[in-house]
Short mmCIF file of C-alpha atoms and ligand atoms in Angstrom, two decimals:
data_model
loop_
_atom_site.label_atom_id
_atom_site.label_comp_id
_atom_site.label_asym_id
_atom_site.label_seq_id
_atom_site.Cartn_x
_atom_site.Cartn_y
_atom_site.Cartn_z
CA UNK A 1 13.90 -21.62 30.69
CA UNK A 2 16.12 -18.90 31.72
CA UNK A 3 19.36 -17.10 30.94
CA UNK A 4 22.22 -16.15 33.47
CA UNK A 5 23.50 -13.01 32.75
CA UNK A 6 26.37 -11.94 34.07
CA UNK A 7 27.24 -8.12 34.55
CA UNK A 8 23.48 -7.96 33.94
CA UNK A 9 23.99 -4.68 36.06
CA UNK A 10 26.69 -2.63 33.91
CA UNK A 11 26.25 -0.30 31.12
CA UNK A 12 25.40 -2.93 27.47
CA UNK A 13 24.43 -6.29 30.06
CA UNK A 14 21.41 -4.11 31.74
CA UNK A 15 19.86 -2.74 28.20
CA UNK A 16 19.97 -6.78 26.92
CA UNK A 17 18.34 -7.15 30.41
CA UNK A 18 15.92 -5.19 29.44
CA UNK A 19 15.41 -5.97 25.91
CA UNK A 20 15.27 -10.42 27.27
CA UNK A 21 12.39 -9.34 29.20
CA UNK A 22 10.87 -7.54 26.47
CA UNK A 23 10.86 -10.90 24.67
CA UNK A 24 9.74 -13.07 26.96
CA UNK A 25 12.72 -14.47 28.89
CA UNK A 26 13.26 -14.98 32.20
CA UNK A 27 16.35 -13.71 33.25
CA UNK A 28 18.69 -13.96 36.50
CA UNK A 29 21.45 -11.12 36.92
CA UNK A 30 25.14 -12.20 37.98
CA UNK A 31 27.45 -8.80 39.30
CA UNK A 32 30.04 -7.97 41.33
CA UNK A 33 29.49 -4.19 41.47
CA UNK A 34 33.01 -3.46 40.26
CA UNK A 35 31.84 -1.33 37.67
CA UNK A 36 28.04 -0.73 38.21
CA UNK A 37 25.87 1.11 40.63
CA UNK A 38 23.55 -0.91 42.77
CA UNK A 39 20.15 1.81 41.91
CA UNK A 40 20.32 0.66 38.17
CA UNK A 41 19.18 -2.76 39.89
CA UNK A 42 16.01 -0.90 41.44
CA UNK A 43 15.64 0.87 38.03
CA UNK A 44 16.58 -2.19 35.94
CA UNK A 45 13.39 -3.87 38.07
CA UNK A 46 11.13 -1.15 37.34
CA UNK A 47 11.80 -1.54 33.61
CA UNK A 48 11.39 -5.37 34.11
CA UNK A 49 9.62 -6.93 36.63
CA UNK A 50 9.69 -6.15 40.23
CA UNK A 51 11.12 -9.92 41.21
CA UNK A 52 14.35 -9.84 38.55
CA UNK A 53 16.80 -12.29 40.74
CA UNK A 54 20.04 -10.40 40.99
CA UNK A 55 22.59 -11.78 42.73
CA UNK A 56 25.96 -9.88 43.91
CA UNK A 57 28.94 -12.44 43.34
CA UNK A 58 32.31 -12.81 41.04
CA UNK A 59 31.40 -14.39 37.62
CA UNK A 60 34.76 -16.80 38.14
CA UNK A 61 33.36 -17.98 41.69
CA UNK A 62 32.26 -21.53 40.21
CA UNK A 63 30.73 -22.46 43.62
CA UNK A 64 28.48 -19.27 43.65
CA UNK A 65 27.55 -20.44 39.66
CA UNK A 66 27.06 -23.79 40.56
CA UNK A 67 24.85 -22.90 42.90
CA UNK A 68 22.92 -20.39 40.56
CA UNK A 69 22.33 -23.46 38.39
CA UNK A 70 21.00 -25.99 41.11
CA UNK A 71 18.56 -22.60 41.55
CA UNK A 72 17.68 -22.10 38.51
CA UNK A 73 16.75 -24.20 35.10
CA UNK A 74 19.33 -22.27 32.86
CA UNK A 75 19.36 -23.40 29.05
CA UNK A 76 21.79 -19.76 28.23
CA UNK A 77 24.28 -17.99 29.79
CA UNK A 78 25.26 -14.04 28.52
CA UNK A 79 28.80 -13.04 29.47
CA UNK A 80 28.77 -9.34 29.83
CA UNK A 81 31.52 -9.27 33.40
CA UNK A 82 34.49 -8.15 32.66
CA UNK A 83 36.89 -5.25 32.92
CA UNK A 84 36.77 -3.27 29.77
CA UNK A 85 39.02 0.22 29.38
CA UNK A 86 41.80 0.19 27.39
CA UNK A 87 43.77 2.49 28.91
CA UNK A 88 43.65 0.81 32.22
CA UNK A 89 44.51 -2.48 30.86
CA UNK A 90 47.78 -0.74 29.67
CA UNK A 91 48.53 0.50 33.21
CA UNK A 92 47.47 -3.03 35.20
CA UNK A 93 47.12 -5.72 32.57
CA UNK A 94 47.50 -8.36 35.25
CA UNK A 95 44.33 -7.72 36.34
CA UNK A 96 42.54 -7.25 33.47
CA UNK A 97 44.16 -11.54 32.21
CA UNK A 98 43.21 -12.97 35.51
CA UNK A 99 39.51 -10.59 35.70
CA UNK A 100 38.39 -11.32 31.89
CA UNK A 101 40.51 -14.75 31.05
CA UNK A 102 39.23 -16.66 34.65
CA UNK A 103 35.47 -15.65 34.24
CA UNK A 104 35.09 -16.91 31.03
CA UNK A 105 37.04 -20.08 31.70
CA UNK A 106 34.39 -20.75 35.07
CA UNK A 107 31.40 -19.89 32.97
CA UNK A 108 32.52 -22.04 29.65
CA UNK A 109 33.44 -25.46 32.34
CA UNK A 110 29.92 -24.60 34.13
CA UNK A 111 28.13 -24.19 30.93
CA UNK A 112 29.43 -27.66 29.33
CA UNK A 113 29.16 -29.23 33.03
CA UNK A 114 25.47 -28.39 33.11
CA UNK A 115 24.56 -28.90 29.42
CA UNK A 116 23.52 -25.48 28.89
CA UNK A 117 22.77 -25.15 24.91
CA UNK A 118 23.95 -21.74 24.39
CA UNK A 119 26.80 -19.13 25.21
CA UNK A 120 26.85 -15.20 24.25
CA UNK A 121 29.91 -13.67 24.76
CA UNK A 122 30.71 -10.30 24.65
CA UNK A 123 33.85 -9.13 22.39
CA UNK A 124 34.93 -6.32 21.08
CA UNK A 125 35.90 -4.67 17.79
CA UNK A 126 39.01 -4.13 19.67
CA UNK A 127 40.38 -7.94 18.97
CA UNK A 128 40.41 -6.59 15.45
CA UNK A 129 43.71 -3.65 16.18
CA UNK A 130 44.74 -2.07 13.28
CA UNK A 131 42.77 -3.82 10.54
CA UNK A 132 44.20 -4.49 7.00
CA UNK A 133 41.08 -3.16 5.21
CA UNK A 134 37.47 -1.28 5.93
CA UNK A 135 34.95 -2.14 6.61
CA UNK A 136 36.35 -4.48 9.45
CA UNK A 137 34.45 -8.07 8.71
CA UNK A 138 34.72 -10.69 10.85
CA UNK A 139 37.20 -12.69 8.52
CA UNK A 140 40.13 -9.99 8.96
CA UNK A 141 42.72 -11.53 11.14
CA UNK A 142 42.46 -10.58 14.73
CA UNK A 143 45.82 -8.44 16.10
CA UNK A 144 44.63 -6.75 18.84
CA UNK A 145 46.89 -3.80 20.02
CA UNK A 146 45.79 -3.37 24.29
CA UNK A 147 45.83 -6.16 26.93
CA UNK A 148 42.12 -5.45 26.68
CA UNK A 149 41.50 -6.63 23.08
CA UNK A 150 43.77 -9.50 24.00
CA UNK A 151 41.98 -10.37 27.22
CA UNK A 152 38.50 -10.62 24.54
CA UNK A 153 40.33 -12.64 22.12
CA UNK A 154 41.59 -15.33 24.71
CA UNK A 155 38.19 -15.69 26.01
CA UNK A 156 36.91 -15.99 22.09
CA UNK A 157 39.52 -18.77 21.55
CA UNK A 158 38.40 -20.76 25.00
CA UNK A 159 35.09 -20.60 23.86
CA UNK A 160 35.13 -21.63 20.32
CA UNK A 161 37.45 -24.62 21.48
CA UNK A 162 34.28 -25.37 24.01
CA UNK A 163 32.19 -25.51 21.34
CA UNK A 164 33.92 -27.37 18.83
CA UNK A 165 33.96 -30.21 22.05
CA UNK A 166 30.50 -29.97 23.45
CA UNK A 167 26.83 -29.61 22.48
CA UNK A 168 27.46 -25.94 23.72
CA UNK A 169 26.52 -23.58 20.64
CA UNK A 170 28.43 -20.15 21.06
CA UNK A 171 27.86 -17.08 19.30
CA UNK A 172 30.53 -14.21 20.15
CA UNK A 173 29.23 -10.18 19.62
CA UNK A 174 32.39 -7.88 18.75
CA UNK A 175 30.97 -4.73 19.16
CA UNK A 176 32.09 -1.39 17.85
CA UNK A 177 32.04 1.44 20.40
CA UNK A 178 28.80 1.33 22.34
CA UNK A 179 26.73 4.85 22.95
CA UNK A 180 23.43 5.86 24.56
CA UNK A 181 20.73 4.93 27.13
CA UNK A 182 17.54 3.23 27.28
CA UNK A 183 14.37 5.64 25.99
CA UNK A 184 13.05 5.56 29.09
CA UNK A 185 15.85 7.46 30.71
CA UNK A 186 16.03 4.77 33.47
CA UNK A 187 19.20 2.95 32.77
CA UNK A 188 22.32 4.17 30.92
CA UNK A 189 26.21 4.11 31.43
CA UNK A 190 26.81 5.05 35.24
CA UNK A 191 30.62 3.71 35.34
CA UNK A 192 32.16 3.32 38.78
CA UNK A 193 35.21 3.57 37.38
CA UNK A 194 36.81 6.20 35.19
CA UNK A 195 37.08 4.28 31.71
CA UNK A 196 38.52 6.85 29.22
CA UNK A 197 35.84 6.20 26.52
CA UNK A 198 34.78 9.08 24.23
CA UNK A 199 31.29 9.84 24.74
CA UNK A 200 31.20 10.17 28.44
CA UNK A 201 34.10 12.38 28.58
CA UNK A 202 32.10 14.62 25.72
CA UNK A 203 28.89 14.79 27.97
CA UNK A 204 31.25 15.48 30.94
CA UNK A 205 32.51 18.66 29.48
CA UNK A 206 28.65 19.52 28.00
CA UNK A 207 27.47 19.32 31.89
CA UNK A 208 30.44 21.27 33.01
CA UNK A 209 32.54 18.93 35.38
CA UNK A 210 35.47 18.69 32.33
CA UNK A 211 36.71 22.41 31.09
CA UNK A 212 37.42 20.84 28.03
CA UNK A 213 37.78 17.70 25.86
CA UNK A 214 41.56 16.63 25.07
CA UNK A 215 41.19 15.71 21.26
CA UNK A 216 43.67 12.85 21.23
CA UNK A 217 45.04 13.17 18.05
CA UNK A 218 44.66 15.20 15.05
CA UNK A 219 47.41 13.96 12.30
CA UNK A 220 45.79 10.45 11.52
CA UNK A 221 45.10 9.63 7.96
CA UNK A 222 41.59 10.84 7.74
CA UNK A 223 38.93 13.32 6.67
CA UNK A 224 39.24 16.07 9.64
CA UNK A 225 42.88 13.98 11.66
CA UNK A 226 40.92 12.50 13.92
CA UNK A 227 40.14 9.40 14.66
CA UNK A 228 37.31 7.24 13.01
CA UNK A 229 34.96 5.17 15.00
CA UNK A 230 31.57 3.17 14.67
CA UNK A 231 29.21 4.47 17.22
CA UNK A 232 26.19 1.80 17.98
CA UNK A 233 23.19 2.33 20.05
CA UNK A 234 23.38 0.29 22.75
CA UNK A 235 19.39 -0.43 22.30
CA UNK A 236 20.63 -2.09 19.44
CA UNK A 237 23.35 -4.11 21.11
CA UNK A 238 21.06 -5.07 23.85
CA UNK A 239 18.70 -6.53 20.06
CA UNK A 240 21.24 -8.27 18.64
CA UNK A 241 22.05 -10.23 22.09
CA UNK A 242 18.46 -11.37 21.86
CA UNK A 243 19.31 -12.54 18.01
CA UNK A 244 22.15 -14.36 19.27
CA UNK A 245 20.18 -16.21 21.74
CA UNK A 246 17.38 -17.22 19.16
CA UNK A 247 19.62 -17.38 15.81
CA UNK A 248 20.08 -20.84 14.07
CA UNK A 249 23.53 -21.34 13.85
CA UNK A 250 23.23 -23.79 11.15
CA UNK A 251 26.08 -26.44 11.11
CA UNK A 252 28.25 -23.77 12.86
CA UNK A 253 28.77 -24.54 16.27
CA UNK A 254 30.37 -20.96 17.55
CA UNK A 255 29.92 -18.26 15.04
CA UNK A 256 31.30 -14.60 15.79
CA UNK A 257 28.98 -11.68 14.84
CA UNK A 258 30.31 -7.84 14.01
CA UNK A 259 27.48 -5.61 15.91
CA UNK A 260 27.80 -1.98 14.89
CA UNK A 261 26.42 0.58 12.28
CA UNK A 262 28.70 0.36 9.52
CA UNK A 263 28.98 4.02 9.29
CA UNK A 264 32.46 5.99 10.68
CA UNK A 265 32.30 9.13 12.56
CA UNK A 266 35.37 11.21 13.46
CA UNK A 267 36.10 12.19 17.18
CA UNK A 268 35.33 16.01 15.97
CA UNK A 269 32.50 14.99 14.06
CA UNK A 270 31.27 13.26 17.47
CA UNK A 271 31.79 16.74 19.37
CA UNK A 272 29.58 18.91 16.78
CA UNK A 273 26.96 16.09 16.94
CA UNK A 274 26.96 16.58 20.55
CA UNK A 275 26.88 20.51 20.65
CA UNK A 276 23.97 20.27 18.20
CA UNK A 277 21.94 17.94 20.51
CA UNK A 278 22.61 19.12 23.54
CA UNK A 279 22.86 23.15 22.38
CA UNK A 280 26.11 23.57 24.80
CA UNK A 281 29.12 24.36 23.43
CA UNK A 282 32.38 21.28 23.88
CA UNK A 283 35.72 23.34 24.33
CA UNK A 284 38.83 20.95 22.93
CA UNK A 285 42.07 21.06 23.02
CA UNK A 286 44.28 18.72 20.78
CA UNK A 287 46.87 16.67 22.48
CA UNK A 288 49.17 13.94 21.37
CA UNK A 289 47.71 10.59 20.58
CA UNK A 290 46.54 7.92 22.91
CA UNK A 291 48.84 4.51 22.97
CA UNK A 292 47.18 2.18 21.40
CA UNK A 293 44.74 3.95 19.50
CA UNK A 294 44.06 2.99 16.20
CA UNK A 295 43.04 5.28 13.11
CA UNK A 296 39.76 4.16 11.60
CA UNK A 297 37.43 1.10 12.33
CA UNK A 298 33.88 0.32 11.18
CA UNK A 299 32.38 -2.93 10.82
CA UNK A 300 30.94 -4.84 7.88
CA UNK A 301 27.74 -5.61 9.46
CA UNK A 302 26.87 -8.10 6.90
CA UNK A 303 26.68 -11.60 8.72
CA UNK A 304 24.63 -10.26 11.64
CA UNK A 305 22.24 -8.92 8.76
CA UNK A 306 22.44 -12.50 6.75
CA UNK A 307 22.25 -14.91 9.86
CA UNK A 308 20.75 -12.96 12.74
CA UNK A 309 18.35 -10.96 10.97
CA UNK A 310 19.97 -7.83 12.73
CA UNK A 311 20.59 -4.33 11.55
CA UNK A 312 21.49 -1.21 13.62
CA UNK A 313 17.71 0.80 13.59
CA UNK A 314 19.15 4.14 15.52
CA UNK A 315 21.33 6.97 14.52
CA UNK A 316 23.90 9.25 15.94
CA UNK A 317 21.20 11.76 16.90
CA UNK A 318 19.59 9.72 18.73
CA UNK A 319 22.41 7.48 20.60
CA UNK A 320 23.83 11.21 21.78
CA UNK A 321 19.67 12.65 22.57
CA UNK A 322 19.65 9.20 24.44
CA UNK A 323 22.86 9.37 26.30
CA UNK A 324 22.55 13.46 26.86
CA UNK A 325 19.09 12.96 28.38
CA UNK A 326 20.42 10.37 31.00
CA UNK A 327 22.90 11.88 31.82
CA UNK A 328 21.73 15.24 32.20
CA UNK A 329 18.55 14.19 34.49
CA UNK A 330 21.14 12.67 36.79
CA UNK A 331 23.75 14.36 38.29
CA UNK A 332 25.16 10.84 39.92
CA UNK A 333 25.21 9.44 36.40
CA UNK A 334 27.69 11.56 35.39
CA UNK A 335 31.29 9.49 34.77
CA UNK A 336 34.26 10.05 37.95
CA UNK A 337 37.30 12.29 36.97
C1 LIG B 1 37.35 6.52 20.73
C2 LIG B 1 38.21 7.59 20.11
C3 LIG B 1 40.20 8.07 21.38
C4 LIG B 1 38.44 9.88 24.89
C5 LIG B 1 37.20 0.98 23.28
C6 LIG B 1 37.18 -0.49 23.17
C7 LIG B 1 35.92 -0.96 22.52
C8 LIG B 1 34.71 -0.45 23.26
C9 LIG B 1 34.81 1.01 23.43
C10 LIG B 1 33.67 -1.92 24.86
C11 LIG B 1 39.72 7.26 20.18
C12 LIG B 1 39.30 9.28 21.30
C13 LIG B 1 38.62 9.26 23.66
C14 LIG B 1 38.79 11.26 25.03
C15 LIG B 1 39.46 11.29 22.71
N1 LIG B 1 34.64 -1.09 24.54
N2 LIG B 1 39.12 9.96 22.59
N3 LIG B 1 39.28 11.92 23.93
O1 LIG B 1 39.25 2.97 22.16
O2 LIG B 1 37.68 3.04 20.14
O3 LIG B 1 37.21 1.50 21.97
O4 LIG B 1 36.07 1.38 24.00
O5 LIG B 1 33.18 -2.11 25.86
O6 LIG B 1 35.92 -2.32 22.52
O7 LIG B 1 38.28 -0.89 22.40
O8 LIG B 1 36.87 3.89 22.36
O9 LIG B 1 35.73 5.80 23.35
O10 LIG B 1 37.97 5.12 24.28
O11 LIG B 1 37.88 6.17 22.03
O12 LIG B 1 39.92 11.94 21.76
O13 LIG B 1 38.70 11.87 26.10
O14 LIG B 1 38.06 8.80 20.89
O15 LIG B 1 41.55 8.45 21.29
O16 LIG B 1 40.32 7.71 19.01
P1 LIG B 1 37.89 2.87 21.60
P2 LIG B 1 37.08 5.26 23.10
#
């Protein structure tokens, strides 16, 4: 049996790539190439096996899917495709609703269509907005604060309604913020386009490119101002996706799973990490704050621990050792301006 993953090429679907083969699965990669580069496929295949099927194609074509599945013996599907900045859904949030909501919808009418027994979607802490207490578990009240986080919790909705309809079990991952490479140095996060997140912009102005890191905010409620996050290596992601595919749901028939560390960093605390790991100095400036940013979030990792059998295994050292050596070896890895 075999799972489709889609936006098996991109930055968290090619680690869980990865980490399937590892245990045993055969796997068949879905992308579009909107926001990965086609040599992680040849490096992706090196870390795998050297006849991975990936096939270039839009997760919301349903006649390209249906065709996958008359291919291919599919019993899972992994939902990685989508668009996923924040700031950019701000700026064009029409294309981040059609992008996120339509490929979910295909995937969720193919999936009950074909009888395929299980569904792993990929959410984000970022459904959660501005939540009403810390650690963030999965039973605080979703209010997400970006088209993004909205776009995640639409596709949530249309697949827990699947599930409560169908034999199709669905387990949905809200990650925290995602960091690192694989240890082999072959695959990390090689963005097409320029996403905004925190940790490539850091490594950007360790390697040079970026004279300095704008600090977005330093008057929030916390320990140094800045802004708290939960930084997860996406090794460990790419292990609890694997979890989700094997885990007995019990009597639940979609079950949504916090993945992160359960330990907050500030954005400045992120920056000396870095400088210690990487031994170059990060120049910052502070500017205003970001819209849409919220103060503090780190997850309550509990369930995943209870019902998965999953806990984060690597620290901030070695998520930023991870993510430095990648994208130091490779000047082409490094994010666009
Ligand atoms: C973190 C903090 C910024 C850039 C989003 C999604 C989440 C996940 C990761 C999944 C904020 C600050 C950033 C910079 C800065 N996506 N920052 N200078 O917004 O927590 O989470 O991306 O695929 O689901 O919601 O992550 O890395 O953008 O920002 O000061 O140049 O770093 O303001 O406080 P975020 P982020």
């Amino acid at each position: 049996m075999t799972t489709l993953v889609s936006g098996g090429a991109g930055y968290v679907g090619s680690h869980t790539v990865a980490a399937l083969h590892e245990a045993g699965r055969d796997v068949v990669v879905l992308d579009d190439f909107s926001n990965a580069r086609r040599d992680a496929v040849g490096e992706l295949r090196r870390l795998t096996t050297p006849d991975l099927v990936v096939i270039e194609g839009d997760a919301a074509d349903r006649t390209a899917v249906r065709q996958l599945c008359d291919e291919h013996d599919f019993d899972s599907i992994m939902h990685f495709a989508a668009h996923k900045s924040v700031p950019e859904s701000f700026a064009d949030p029409l294309r981040y609703y059609r992008n996120n909501f339509l490929s979910t919808l295909s995937l969720a009418e193919i999936a009950v269509e074909r009888g395929i027994d299980r569904f792993v979607f990929s959410s984000s802490a970022a459904v959660y907005g501005t939540p009403d207490q810390l650690p963030v578990s999965e039973e605080t009240p979703p209010a997400p604060q970006s088209p993004y986080g909205t776009t995640k919790l639409m596709c949530e909705r249309i697949l827990a309604d699947t599930a409560a309809s169908s034999d199709l079990r669905v387990v949905i991952l809200r990650y925290f913020n995602p960091v690192g490479a694989h240890p082999s140095g072959r695959i990390g996060e090689q963005p097409i386009t320029a996403g905004q997140n925190l940790v490539p912009a850091v490594m950007r102005a360790a390697l040079g490119p970026l004279s300095r890191l704008q600090v977005f905010g330093n008057d929030y409620d916390t320990r140094d101002g800045t802004a708290v996050r939960d930084f997860v290596h996406v090794t460990d992601l790419a292990e609890g996706h694997v979890a989700a595919l094997q885990a007995d749901l019990g009597t639940h028939r979609s079950r949504v799973f916090n993945l992160g560390t359960g330990a907050g960093t500030t954005v400045l605390e992120l920056v000396a990490a870095t400088e210690a790991v990487t031994g170059r100095p990060i120049p910052c400036e502070i500017v205003g704050r970001r819209p849409g940013d919220i103060a503090e979030s780190w997850a309550d990792c509990r369930r995943a621990a209870d019902e998965l059998g999953w806990c984060a295994q690597r620290d901030l050292r070695q998520m930023l050792a991870d993510h430095w050596r990648f994208v130091s070896c490779r000047a082409d890895a490094s994010p666009p301006s």
